[in-house]
PDB file of C-alpha atoms in Angstrom:
ATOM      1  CA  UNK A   1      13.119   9.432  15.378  1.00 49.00           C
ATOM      2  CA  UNK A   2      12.096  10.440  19.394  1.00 45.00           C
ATOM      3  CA  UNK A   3      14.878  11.541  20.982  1.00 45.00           C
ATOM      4  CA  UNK A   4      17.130   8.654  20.600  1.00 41.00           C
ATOM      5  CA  UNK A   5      19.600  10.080  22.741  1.00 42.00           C
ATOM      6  CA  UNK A   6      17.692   9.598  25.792  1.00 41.00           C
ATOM      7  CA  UNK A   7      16.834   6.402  27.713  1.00 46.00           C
ATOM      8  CA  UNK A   8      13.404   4.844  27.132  1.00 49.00           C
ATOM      9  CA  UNK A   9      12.682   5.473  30.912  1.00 42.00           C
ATOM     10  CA  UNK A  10      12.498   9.098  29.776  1.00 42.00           C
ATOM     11  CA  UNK A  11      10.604   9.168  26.575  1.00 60.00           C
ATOM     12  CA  UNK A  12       6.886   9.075  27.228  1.00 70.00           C
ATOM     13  CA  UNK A  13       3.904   8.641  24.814  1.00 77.00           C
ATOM     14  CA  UNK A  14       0.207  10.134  24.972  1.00 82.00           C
ATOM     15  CA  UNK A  15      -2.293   8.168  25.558  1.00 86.00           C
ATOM     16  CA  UNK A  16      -3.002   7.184  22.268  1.00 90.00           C
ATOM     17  CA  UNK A  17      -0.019   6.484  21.000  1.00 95.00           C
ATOM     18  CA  UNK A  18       2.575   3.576  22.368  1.00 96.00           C
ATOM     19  CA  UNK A  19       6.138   3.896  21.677  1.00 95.00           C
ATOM     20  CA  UNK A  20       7.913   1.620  19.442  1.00 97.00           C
ATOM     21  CA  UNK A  21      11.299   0.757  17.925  1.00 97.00           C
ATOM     22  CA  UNK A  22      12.663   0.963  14.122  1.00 97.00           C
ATOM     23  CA  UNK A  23      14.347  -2.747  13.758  1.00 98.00           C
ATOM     24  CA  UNK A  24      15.061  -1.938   9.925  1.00 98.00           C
ATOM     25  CA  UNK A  25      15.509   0.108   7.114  1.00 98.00           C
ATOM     26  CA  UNK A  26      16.069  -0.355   3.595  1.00 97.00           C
ATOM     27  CA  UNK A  27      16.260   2.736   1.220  1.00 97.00           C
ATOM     28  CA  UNK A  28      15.542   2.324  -2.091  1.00 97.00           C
ATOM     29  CA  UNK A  29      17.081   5.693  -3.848  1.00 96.00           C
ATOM     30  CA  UNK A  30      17.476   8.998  -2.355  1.00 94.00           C
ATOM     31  CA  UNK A  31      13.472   9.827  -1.881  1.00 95.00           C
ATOM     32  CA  UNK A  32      11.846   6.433  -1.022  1.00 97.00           C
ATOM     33  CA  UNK A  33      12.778   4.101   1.781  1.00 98.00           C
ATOM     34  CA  UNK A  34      10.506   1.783   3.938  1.00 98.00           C
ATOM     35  CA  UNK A  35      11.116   0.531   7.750  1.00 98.00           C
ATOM     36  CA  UNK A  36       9.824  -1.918  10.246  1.00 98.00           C
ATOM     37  CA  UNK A  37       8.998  -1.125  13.881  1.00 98.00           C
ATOM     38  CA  UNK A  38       8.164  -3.658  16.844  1.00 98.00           C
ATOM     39  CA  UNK A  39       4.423  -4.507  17.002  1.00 98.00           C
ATOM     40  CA  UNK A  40       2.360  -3.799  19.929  1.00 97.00           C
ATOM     41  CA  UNK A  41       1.342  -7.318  21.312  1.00 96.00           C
ATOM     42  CA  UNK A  42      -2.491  -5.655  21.138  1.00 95.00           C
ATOM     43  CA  UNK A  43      -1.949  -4.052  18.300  1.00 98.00           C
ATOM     44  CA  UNK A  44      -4.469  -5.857  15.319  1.00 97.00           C
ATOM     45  CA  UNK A  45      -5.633  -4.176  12.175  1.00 98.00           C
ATOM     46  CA  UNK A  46      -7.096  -5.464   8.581  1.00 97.00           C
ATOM     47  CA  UNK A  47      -4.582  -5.125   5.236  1.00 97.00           C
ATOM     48  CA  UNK A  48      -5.352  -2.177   3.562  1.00 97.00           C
ATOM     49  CA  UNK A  49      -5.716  -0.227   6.404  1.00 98.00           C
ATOM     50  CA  UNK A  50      -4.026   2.807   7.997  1.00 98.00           C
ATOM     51  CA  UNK A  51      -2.402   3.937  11.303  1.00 98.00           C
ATOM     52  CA  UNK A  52      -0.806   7.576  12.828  1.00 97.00           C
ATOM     53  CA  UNK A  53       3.102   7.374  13.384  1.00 96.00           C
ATOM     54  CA  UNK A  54       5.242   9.940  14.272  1.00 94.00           C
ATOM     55  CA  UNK A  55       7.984  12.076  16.181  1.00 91.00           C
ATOM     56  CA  UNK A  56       8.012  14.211  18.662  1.00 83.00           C
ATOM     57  CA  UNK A  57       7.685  17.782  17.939  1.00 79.00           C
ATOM     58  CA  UNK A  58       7.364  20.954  20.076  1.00 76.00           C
ATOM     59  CA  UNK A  59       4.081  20.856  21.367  1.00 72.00           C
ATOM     60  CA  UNK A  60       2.238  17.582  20.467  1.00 78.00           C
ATOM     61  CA  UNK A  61       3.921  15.101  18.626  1.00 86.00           C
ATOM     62  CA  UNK A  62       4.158  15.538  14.456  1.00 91.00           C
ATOM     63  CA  UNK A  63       1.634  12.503  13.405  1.00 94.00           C
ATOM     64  CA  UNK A  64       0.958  11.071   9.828  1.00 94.00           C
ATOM     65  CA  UNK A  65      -1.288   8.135   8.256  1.00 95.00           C
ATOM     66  CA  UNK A  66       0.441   5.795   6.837  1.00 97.00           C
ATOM     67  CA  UNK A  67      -0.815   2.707   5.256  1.00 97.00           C
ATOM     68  CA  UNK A  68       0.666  -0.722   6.762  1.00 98.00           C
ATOM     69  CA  UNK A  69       2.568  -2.474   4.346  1.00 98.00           C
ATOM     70  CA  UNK A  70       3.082  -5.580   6.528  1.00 98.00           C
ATOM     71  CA  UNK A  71       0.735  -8.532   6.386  1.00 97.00           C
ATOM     72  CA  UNK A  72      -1.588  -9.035   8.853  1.00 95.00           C
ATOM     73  CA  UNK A  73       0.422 -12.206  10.858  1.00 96.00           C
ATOM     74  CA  UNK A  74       3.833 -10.357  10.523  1.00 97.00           C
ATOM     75  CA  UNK A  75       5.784 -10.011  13.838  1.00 97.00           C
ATOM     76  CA  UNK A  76       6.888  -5.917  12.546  1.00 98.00           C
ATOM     77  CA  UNK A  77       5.080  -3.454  11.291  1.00 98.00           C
ATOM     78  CA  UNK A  78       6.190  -2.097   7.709  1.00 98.00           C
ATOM     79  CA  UNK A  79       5.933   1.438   6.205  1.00 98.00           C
ATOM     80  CA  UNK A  80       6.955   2.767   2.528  1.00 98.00           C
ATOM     81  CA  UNK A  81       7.491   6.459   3.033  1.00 97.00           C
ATOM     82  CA  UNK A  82       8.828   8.914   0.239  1.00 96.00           C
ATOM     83  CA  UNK A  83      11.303  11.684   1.283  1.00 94.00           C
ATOM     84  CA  UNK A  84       9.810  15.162   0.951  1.00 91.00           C
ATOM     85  CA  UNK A  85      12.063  17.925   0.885  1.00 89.00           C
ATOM     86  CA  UNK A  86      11.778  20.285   4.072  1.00 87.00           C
ATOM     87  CA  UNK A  87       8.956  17.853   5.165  1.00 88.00           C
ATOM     88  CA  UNK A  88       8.609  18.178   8.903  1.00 91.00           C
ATOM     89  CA  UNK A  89       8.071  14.873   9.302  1.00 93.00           C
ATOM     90  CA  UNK A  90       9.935  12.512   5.867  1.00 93.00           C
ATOM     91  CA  UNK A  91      12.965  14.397   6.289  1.00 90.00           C
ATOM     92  CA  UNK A  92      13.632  13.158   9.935  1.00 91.00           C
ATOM     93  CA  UNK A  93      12.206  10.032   9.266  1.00 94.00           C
ATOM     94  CA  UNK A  94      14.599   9.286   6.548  1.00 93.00           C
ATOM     95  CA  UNK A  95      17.421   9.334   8.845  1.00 94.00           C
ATOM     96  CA  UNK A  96      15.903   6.789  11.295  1.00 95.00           C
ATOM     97  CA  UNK A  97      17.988   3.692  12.238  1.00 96.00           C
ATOM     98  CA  UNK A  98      17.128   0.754  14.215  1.00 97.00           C
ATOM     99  CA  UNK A  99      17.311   1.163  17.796  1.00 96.00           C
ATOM    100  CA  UNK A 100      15.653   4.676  16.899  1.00 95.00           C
ATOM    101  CA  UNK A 101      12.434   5.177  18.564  1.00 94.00           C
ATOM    102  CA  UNK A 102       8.753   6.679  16.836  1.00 94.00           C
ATOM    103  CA  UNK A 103       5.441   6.652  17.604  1.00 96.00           C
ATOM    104  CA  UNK A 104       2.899   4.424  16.818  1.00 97.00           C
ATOM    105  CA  UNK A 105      -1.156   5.027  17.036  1.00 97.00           C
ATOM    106  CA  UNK A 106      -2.950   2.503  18.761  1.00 97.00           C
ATOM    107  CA  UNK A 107      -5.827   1.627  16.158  1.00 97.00           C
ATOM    108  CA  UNK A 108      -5.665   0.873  12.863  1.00 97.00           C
ATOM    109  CA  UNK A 109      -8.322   2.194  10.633  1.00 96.00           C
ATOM    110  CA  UNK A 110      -9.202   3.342   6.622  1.00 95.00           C
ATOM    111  CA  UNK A 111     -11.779   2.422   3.994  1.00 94.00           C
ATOM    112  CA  UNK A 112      -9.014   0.647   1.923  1.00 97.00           C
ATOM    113  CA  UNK A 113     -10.257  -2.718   2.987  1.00 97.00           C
ATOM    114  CA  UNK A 114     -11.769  -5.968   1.131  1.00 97.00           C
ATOM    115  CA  UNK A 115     -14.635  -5.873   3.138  1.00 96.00           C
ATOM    116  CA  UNK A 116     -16.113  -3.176   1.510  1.00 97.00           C
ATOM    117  CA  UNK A 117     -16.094  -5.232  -1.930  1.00 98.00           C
ATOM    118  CA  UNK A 118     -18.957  -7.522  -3.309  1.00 98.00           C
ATOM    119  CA  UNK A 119     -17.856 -11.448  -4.024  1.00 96.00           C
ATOM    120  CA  UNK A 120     -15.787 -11.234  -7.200  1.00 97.00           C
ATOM    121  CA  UNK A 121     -13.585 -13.345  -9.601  1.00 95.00           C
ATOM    122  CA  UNK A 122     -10.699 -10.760 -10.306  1.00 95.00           C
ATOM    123  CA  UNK A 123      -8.889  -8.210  -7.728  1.00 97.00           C
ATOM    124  CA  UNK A 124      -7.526  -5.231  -9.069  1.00 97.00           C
ATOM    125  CA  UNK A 125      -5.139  -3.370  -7.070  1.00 98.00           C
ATOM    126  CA  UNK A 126      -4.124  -0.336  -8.540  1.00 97.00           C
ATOM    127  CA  UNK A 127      -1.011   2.052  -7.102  1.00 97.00           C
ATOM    128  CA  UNK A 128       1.073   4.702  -7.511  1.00 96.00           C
ATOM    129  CA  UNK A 129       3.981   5.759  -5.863  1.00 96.00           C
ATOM    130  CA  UNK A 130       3.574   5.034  -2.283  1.00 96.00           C
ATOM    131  CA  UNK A 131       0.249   3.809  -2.875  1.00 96.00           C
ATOM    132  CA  UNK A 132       1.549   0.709  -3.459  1.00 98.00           C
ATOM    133  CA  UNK A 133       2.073  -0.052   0.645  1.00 98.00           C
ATOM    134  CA  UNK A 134      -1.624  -1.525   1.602  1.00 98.00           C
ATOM    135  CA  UNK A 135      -1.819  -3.905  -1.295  1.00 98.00           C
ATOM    136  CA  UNK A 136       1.601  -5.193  -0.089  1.00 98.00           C
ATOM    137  CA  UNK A 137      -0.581  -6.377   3.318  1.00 98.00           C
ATOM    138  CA  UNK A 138      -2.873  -7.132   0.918  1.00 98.00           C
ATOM    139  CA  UNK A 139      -1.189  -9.438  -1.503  1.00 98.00           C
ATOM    140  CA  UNK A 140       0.211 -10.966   1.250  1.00 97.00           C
ATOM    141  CA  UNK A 141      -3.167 -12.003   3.066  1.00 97.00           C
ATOM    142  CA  UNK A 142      -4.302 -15.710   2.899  1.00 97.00           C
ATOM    143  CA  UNK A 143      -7.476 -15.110   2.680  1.00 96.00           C
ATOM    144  CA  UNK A 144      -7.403 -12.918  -0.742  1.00 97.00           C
ATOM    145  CA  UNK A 145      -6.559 -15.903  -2.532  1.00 97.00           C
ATOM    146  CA  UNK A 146      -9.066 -17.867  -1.675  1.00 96.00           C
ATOM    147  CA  UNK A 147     -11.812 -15.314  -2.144  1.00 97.00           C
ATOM    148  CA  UNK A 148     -10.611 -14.127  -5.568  1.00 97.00           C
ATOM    149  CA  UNK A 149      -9.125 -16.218  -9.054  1.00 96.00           C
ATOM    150  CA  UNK A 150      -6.673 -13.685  -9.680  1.00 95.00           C
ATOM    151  CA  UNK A 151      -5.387 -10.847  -8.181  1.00 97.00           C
ATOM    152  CA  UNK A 152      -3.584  -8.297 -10.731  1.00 96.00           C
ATOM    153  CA  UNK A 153      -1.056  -5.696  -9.124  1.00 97.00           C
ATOM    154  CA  UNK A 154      -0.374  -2.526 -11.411  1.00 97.00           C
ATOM    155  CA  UNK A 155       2.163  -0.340  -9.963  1.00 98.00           C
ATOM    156  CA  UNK A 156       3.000   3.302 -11.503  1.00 97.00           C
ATOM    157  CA  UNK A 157       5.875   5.167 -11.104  1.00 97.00           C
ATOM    158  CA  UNK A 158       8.150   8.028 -12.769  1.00 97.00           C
ATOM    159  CA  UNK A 159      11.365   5.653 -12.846  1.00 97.00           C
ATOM    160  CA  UNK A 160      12.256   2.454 -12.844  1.00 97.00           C
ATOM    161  CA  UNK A 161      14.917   2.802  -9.384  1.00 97.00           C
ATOM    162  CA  UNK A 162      11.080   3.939  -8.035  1.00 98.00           C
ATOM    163  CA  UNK A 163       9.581   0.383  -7.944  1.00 98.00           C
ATOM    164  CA  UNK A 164      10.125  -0.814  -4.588  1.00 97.00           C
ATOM    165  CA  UNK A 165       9.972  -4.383  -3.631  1.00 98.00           C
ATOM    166  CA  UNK A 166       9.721  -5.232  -7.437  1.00 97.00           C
ATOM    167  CA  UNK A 167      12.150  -8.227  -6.533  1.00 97.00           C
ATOM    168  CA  UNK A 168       9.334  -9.600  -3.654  1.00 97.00           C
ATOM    169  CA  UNK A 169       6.453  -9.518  -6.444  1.00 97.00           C
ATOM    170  CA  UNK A 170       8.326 -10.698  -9.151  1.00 97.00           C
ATOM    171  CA  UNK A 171       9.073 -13.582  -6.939  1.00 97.00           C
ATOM    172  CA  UNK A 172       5.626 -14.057  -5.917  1.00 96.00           C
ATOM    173  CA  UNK A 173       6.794 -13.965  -2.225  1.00 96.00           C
ATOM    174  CA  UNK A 174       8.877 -16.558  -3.028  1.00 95.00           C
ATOM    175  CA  UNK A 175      10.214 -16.066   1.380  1.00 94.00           C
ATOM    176  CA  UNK A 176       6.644 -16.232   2.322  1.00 95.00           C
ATOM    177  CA  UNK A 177       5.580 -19.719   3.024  1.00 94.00           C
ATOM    178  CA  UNK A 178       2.071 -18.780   3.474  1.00 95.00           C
ATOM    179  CA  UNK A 179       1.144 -17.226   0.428  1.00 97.00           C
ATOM    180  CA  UNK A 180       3.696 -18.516  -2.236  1.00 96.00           C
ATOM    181  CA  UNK A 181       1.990 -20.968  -3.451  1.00 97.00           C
ATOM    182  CA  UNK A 182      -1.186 -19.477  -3.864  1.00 97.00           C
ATOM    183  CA  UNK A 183       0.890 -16.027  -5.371  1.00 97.00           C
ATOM    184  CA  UNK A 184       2.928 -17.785  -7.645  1.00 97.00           C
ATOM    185  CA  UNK A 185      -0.651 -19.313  -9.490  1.00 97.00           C
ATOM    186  CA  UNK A 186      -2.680 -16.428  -8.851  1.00 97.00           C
ATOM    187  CA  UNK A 187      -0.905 -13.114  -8.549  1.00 97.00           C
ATOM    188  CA  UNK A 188      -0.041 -10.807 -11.341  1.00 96.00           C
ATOM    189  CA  UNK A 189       2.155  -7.877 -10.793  1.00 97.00           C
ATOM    190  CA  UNK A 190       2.573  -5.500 -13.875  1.00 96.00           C
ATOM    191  CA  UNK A 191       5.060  -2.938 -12.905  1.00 97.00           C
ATOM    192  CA  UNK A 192       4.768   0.624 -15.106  1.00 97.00           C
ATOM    193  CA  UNK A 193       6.698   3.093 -15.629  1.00 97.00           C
ATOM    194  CA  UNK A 194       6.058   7.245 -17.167  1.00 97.00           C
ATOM    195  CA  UNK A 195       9.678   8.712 -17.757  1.00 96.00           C
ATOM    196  CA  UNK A 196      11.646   6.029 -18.863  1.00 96.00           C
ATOM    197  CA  UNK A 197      11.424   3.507 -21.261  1.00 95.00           C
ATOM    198  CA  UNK A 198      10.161   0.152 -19.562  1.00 95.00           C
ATOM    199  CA  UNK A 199       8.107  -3.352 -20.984  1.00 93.00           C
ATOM    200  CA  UNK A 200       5.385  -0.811 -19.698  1.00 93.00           C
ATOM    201  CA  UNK A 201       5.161   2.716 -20.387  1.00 94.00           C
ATOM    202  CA  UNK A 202       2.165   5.179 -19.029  1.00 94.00           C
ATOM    203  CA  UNK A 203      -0.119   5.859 -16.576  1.00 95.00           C
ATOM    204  CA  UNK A 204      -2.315   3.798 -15.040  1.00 95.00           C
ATOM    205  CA  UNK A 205      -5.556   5.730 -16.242  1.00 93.00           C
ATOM    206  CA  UNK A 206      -4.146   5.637 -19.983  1.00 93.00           C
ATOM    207  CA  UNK A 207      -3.436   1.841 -19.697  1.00 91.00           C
ATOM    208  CA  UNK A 208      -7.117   1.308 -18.971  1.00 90.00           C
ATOM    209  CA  UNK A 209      -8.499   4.359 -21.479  1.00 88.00           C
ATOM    210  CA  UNK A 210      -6.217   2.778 -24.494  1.00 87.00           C
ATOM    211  CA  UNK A 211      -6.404  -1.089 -23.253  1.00 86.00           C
ATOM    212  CA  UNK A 212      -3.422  -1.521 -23.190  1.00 86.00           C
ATOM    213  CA  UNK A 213      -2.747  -3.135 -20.090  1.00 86.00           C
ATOM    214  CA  UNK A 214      -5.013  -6.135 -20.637  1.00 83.00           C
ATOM    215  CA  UNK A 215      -2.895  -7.458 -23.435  1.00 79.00           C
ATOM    216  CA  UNK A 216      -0.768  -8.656 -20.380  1.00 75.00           C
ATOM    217  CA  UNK A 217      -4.006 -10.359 -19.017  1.00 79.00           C
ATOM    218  CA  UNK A 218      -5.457 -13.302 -20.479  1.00 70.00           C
ATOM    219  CA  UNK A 219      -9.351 -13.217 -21.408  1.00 65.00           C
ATOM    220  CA  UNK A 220      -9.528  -9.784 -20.463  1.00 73.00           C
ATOM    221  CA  UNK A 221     -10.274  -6.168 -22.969  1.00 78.00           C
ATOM    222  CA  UNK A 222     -12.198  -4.057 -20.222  1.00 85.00           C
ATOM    223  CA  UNK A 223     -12.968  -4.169 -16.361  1.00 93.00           C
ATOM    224  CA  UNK A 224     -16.093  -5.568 -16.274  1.00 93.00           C
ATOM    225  CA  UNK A 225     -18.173  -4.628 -12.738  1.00 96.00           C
ATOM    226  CA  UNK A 226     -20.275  -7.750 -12.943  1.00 96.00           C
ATOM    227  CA  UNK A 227     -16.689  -9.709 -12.107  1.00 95.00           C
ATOM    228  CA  UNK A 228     -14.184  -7.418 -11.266  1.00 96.00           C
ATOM    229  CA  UNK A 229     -13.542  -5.805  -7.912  1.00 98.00           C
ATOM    230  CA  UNK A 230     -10.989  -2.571  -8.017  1.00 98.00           C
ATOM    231  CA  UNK A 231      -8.799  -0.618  -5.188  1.00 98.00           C
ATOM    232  CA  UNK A 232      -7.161   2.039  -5.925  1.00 97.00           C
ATOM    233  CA  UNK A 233      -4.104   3.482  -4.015  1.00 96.00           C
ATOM    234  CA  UNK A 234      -1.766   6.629  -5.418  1.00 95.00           C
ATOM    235  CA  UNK A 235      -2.242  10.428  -5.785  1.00 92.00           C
ATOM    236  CA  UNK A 236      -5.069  12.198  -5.268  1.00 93.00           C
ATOM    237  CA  UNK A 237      -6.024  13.031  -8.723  1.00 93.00           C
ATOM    238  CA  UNK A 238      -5.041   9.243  -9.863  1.00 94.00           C
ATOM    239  CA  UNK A 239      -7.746   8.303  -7.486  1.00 95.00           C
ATOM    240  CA  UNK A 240     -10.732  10.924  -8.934  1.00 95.00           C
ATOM    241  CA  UNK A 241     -10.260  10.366 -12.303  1.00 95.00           C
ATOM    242  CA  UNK A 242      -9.911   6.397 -11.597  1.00 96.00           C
ATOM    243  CA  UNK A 243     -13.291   6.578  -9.491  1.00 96.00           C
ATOM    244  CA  UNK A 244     -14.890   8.846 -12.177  1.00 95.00           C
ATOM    245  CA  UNK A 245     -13.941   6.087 -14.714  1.00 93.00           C
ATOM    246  CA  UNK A 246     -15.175   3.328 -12.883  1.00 96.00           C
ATOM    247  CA  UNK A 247     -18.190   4.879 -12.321  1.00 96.00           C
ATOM    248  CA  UNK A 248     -19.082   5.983 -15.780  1.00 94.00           C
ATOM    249  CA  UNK A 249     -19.148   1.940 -16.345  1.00 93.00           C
ATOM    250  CA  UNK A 250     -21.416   0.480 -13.682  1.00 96.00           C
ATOM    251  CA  UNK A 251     -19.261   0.452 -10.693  1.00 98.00           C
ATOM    252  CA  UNK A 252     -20.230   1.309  -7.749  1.00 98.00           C
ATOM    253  CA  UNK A 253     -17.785   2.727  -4.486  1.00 97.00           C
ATOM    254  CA  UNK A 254     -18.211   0.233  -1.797  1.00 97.00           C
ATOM    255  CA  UNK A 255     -17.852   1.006   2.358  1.00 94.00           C
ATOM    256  CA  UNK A 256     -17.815  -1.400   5.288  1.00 91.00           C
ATOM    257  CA  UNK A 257     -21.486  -0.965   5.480  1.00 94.00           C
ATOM    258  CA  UNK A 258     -22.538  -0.885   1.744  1.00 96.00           C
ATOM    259  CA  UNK A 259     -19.857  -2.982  -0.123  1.00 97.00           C
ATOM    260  CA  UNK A 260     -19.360  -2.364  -3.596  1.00 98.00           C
ATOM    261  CA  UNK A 261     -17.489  -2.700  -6.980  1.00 98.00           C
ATOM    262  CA  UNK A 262     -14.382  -0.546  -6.275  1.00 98.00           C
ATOM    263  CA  UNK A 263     -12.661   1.078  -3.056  1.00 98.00           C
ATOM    264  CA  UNK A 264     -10.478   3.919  -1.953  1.00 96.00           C
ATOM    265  CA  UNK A 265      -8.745   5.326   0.863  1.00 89.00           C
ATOM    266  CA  UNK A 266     -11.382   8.370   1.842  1.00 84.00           C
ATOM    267  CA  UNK A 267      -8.329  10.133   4.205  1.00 81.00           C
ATOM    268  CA  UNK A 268      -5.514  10.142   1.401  1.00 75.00           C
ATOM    269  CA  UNK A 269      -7.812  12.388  -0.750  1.00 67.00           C
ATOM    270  CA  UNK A 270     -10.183  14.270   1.826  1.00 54.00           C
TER     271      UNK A 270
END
């Protein structure tokens, strides 16, 4: 939070940052919660992509990426933060309430985005943990259904009480009148889960070494690069040994100016 004992008169932001308000929060255990702040009337950015928020710290103010959860048309902007102990900045943002006020960059940016994907017939969008916040924009954009036959959602996590917003993708978006119908025929979500027993157990890397996970997916025994497009969203060495995979088989890492078979978020690993 930014001094939410103060007036708004009083608070200022840099240049490049505007000053916005937290109109929810929902926590989802004791480490992982997710808010929405007021959106900037100027503010525009693609799903998948990333923006700086913040408090205010001695000196300049204590700034972060995180990925926008919210879809593109949304009103609020949405984050999915975990708590880290002692972090500088997760350990004041936990505590935020609405009314409180952080900071908010002013451009949106990250390599996390569809347009650095070749046409396709099957989305991938593979998370862990957090990582699972830009495919929420994502799954929630029009536009992905019409550009892709299926979109398949694999979430990791350590527990079960970890899989935030499993109710919203279970339902398909059921509340969102733009993409439910076109979620509830095309959108897979396959929740997993590595320290308790679950309908799926493992990491996402095993699921595709062992092939397991396609016995939940219909015509499918192996990502296939002449079909298949792939983004990939989680810790940092989810993301290598994903990439390494991928690229052992014929896919190629796509970018805004050279789109390809698979993508990543360059800044989350770098």
């Amino acid at each position: 939070m930014v001094h939410a004992n103060l007036p708004d008169c009083l608070i200022k932001a840099p240049p490049n940052l505007t000053l916005e308000t937290v109109c929810s929060v929902k926590h989802w255990n004791d480490n992982l919660f997710s808010f929405n702040i007021t959106r900037p009337a100027s503010f525009r950015f693609r799903s998948g992509e990333f923006v700086m928020i913040g408090i205010a710290s001695e000196g300049a103010p204590l700034l972060r990426p995180y990925s926008i959860a919210s879809p593109s048309y949304s009103d609020e902007l949405e984050f999915l933060s975990i708590y880290v102990p002692n972090g500088p900045l997760t350990s004041r943002l936990r505590a935020i309430a609405p009314g409180d006020k952080i900071f908010l960059g002013k451009k949106a940016t990250g390599t996390l985005v569809t347009d650095a994907l070749l046409e396709g017939e099957r989305l991938f969008l593979l998370s862990s943990g957090t990582g699972l916040a830009p495919f929420l924009s994502i799954a929630r954009d029009p536009d992905i259904y019409s550009r892709f036959n299926q979109i398949i959602l694999i979430h990791c996590v350590r527990q079960i009480k970890d899989l935030a917003f499993r109710q919203n993708l279970e339902s398909s978006f059921a509340d969102d009148y733009l993409v439910r119908d076109q979620a509830l025929l095309q959108l897979l979500y396959i929740p997993t889960v590595t320290r308790e027993k679950f309908k799926t157990n493992g990491r996402i890397t095993d699921l595709l070494n062992n092939k397991s996970i396609f016995c939940t997916i219909n015509g499918l025994n192996k990502l296939n690069y002449m079909t298949d497009r792939v983004m990939i969203c989680g810790g940092k060495q989810m993301i290598i040994d994903i990439s390494s995979t991928l690229t052992r088989n014929g896919f190629t890492e796509g970018s805004n100016s050279r789109p390809g078979h698979f993508v990543i978020e360059k800044a989350f690993i770098e």
